[in-house]
Coordinates of C-alpha atoms in Angstrom, one line a residue:
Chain A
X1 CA -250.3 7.2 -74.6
X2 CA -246.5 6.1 -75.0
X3 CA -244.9 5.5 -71.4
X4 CA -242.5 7.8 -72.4
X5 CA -244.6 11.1 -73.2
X6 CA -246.4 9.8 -69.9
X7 CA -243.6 10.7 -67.9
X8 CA -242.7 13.6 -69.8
X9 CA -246.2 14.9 -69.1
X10 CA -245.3 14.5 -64.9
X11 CA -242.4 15.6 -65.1
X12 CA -243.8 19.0 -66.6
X13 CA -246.7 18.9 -63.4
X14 CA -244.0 18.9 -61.2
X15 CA -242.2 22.3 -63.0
X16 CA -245.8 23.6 -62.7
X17 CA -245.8 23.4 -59.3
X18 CA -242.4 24.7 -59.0
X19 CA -242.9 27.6 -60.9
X20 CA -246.2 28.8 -59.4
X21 CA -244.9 30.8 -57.1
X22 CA -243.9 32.9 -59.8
X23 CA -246.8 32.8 -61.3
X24 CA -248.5 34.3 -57.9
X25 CA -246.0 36.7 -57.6
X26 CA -246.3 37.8 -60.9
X27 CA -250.4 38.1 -60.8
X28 CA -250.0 39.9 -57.9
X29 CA -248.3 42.5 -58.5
X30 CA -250.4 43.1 -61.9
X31 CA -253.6 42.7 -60.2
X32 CA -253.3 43.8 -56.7
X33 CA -256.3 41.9 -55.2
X34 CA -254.2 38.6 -53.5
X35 CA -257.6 36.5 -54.1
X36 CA -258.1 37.4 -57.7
X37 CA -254.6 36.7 -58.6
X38 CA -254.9 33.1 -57.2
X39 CA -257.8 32.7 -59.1
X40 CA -256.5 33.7 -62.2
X41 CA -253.2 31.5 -61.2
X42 CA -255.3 28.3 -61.0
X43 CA -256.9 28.9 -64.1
X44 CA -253.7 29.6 -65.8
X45 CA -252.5 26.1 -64.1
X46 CA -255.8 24.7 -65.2
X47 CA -255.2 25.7 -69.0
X48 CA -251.7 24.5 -69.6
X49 CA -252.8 21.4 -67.8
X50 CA -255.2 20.5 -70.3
X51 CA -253.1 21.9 -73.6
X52 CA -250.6 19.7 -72.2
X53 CA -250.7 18.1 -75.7
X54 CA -250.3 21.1 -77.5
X55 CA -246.9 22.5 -76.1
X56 CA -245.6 19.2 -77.6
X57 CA -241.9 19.7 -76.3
X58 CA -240.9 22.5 -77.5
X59 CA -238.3 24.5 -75.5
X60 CA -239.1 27.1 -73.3
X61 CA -242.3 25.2 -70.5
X62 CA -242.1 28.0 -68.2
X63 CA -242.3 30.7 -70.3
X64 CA -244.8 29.2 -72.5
X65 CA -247.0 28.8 -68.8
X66 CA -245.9 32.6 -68.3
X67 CA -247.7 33.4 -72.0
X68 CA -250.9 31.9 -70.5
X69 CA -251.2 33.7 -67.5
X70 CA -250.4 36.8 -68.9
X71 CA -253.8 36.1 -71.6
X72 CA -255.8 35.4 -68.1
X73 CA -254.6 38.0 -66.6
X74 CA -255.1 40.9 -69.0
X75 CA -259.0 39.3 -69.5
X76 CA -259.3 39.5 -65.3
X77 CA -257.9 42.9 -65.6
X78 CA -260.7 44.0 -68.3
X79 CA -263.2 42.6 -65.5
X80 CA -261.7 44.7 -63.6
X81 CA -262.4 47.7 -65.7
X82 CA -266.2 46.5 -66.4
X83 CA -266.8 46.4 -62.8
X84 CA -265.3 50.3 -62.0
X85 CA -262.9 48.8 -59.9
X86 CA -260.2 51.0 -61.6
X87 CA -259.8 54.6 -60.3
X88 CA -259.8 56.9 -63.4
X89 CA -256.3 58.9 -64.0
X90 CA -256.7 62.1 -63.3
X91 CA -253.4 63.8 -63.7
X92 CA -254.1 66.6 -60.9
X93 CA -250.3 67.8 -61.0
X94 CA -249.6 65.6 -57.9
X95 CA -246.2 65.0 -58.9
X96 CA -244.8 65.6 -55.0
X97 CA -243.1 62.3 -54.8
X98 CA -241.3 63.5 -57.7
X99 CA -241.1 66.9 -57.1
X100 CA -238.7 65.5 -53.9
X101 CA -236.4 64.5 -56.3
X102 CA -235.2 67.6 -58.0
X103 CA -234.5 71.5 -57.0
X104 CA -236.7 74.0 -58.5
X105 CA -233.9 74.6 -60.7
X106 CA -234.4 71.1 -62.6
X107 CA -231.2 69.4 -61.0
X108 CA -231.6 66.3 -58.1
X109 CA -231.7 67.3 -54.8
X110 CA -228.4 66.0 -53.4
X111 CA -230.0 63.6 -51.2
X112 CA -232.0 62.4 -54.3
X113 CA -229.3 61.7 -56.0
X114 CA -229.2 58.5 -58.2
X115 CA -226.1 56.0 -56.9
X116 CA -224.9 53.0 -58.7
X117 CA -226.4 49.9 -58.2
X118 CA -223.8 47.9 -59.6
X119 CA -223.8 44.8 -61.9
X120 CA -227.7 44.4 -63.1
X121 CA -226.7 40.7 -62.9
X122 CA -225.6 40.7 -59.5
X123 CA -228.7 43.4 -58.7
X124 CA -231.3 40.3 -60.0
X125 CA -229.6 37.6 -58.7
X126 CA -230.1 39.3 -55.0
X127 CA -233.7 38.4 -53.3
X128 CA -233.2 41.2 -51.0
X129 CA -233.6 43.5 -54.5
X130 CA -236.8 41.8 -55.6
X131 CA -238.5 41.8 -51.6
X132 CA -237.6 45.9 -52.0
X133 CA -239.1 45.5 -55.5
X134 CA -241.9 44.0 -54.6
X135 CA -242.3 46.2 -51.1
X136 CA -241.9 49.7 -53.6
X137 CA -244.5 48.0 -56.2
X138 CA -247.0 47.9 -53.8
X139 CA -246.5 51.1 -52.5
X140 CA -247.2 53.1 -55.6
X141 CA -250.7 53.9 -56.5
X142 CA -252.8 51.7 -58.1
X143 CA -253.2 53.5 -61.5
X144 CA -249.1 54.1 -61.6
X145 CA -248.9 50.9 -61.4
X146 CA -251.0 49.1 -63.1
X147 CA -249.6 50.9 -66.4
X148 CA -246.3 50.7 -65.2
X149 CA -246.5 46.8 -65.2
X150 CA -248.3 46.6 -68.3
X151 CA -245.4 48.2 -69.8
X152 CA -242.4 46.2 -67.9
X153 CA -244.3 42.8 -66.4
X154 CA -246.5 42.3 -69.2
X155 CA -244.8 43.8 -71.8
X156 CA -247.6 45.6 -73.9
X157 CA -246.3 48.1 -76.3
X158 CA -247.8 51.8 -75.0
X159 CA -249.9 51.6 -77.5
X160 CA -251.9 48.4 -76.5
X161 CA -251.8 50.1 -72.8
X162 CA -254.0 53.0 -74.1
X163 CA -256.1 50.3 -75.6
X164 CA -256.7 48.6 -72.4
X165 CA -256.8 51.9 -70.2
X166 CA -258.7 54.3 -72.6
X167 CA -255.5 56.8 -71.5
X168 CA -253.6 58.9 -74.5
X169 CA -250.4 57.9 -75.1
X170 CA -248.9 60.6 -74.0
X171 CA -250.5 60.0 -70.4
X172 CA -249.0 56.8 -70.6
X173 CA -245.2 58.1 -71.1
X174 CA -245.8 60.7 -68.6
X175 CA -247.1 58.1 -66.1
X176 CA -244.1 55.5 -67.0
X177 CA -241.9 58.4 -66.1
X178 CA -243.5 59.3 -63.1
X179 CA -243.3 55.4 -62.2
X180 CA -239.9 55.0 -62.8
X181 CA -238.3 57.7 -61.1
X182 CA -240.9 56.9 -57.9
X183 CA -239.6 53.2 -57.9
X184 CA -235.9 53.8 -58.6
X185 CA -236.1 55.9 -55.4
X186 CA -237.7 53.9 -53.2
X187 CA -235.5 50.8 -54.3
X188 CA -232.5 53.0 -53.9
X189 CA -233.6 53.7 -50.2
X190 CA -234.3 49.9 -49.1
X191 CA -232.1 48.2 -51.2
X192 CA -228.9 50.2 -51.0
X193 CA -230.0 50.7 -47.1
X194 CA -228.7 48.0 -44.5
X195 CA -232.4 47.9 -43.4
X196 CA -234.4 44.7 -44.8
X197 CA -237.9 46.3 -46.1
X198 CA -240.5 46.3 -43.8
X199 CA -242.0 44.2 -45.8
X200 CA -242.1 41.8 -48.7
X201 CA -243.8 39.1 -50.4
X202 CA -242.7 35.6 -49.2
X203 CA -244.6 34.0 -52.2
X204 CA -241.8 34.5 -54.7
X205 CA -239.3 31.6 -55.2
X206 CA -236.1 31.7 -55.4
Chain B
X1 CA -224.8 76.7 -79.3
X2 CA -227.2 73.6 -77.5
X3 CA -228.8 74.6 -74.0
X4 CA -227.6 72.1 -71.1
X5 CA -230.9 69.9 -70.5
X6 CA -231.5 69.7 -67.1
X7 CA -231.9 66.6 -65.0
X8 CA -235.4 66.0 -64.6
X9 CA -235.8 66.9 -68.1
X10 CA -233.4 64.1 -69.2
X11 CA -235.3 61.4 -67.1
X12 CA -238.5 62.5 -69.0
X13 CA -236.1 61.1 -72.4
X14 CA -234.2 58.4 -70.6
X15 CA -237.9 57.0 -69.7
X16 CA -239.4 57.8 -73.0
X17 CA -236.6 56.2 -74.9
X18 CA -238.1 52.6 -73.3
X19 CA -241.5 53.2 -74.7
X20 CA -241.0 54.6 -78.2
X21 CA -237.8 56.1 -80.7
X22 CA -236.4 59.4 -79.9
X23 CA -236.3 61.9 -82.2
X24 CA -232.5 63.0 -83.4
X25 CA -233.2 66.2 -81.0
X26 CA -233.9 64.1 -78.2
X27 CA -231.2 61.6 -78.3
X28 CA -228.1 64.5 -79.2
X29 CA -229.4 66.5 -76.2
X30 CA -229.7 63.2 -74.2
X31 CA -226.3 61.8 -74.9
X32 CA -224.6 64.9 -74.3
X33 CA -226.5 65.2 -71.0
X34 CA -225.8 61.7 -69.9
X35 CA -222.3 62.2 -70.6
X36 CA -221.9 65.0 -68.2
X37 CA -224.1 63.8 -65.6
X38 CA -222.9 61.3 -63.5
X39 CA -226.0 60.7 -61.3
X40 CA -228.3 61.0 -64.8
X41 CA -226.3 58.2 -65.7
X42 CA -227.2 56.2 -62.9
X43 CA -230.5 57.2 -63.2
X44 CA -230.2 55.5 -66.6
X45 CA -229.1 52.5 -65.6
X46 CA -231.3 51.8 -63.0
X47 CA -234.5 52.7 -65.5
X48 CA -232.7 49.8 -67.7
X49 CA -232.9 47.2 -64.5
X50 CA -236.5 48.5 -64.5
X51 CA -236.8 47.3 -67.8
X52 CA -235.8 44.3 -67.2
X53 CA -237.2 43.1 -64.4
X54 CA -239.9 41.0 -66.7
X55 CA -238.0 39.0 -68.2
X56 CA -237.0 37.7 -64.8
X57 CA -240.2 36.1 -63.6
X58 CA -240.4 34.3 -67.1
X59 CA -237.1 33.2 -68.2
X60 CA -236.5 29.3 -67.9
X61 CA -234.7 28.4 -65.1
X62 CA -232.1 26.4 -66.1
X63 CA -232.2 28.2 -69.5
X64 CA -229.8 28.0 -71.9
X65 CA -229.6 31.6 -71.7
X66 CA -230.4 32.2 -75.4
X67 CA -232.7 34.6 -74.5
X68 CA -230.3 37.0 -72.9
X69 CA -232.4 37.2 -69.2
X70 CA -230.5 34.6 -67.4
X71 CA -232.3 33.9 -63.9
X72 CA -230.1 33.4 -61.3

């Protein structure tokens, strides 16, 4: 092995460990069992360690890493499946957190209502937005979310998500809905609040 | 003469609009709604940060920003 692609081959370990709190992060909040997601990070780690040779320099080291944790993680998330561990969706017309949002009449309640959040740039560059993020992510029900980071984390077309679910595609828009407006409120509350969330995961990076 | 949508109506589209293409229906009724609604529009915009958030845990960080999801 040349010196050269030696040292391009440490200097890529050391991203890896940089970027594996990401990685953590990222499992986490798709898998929502702490241990399984390190599992699957280490065995994401343990993959791109030994294709080393195939990524071959091409541009883009983190999110190539990023593509094979996201093929671990959907195969730990059909073990999950296997195993029951997922609660069927039932849609039971529990839409109260919702429901809180608007009047009877179909308009927000006033103290609903949406605000701006200002530059999108400025909203991602601030950790305090991704500690409420995370904080709101975990506080929605498993089922919600799970689809709802298929969708946005993953990136799975809605189609592919009924593949993996077994839910109609019409359950999955009216669950991405339900997500949506459920998060945007809760981030509303603790970001645009001067309280810190109560609480958020340290594991993410910068 | 086109009946005002109501809000929670138009979050069902401005959701939907993430997932798969409006019909013609859907996106007049929506524009016209979102252009008369000042919180809907907010509502908008924060679905769109939603959207986004992905592309934040797996953007390169001291990419060249080709990709459009700068980190910061």
């Amino acid at each position: 092995m040349a010196a050269e692609t030696t040292q391009n081959t440490h200097a890529r370990m050391q991203r890896l460990a940089a970027v594996r709190p990401r990685l953590v992060s990222f499992a986490r909040l798709q898998l929502r069992e702490p241990a399984l997601a390190e599992d699957t990070v280490q065995e994401a780690l343990a993959t791109a360690i030994e294709k080393d040779d195939d990524f071959a320099g091409r541009s883009g080291y983190e999110t190539w890493v990023f593509g094979i944790l996201k093929y671990k993680i959907l195969d730990a998330l059909r073990a999950q499946r296997r195993q029951g561990k997922w609660q069927p969706f039932v849609d039971d017309g529990d839409n109260e957190a919702i429901d809180r949002q608007f009047q009877q009449s179909g308009h927000w309640q006033v103290a609903a209502r949406p605000s701006d959040w200002g530059d999108p740039e400025a909203t991602f560059a601030n950790e305090h937005f991704w500690q409420v993020f995370d904080a709101c992510m975990i506080a929605l029900p498993d089922n919600i979310a799970r689809v709802f980071s298929l969708r946005e984390l993953m990136g799975l077309s809605t189609a592919d998500i009924c593949k993996e679910t077994g839910l109609k595609e019409n359950n999955c828009w009216v669950i991405l809905h339900r997500a949506r407006l459920r998060l945007r409120a809760c981030i509303e509350r603790g970001y645009l609040s001067e309280h810190a969330p109560q609480h958020g995961l340290s594991e993410r990076g910068k | 003469m086109i009946k005002m949508m109501l809000c929670r109506e138009a979050t069902r589209l401005m959701s939907k609009r993430l997932d798969a293409p409006l019909g013609l229906g859907e996106r007049l009724s929506l524009r016209l709604h979102l252009g008369m609604c000042r919180p809907c529009r907010h509502c908008n915009a924060q679905f769109d940060v939603l959207h986004r958030v992905g592309h934040h845990f797996d953007a390169e960080p001291n990419a060249d920003k080709s990709d459009n999801a700068p980190r910061s």
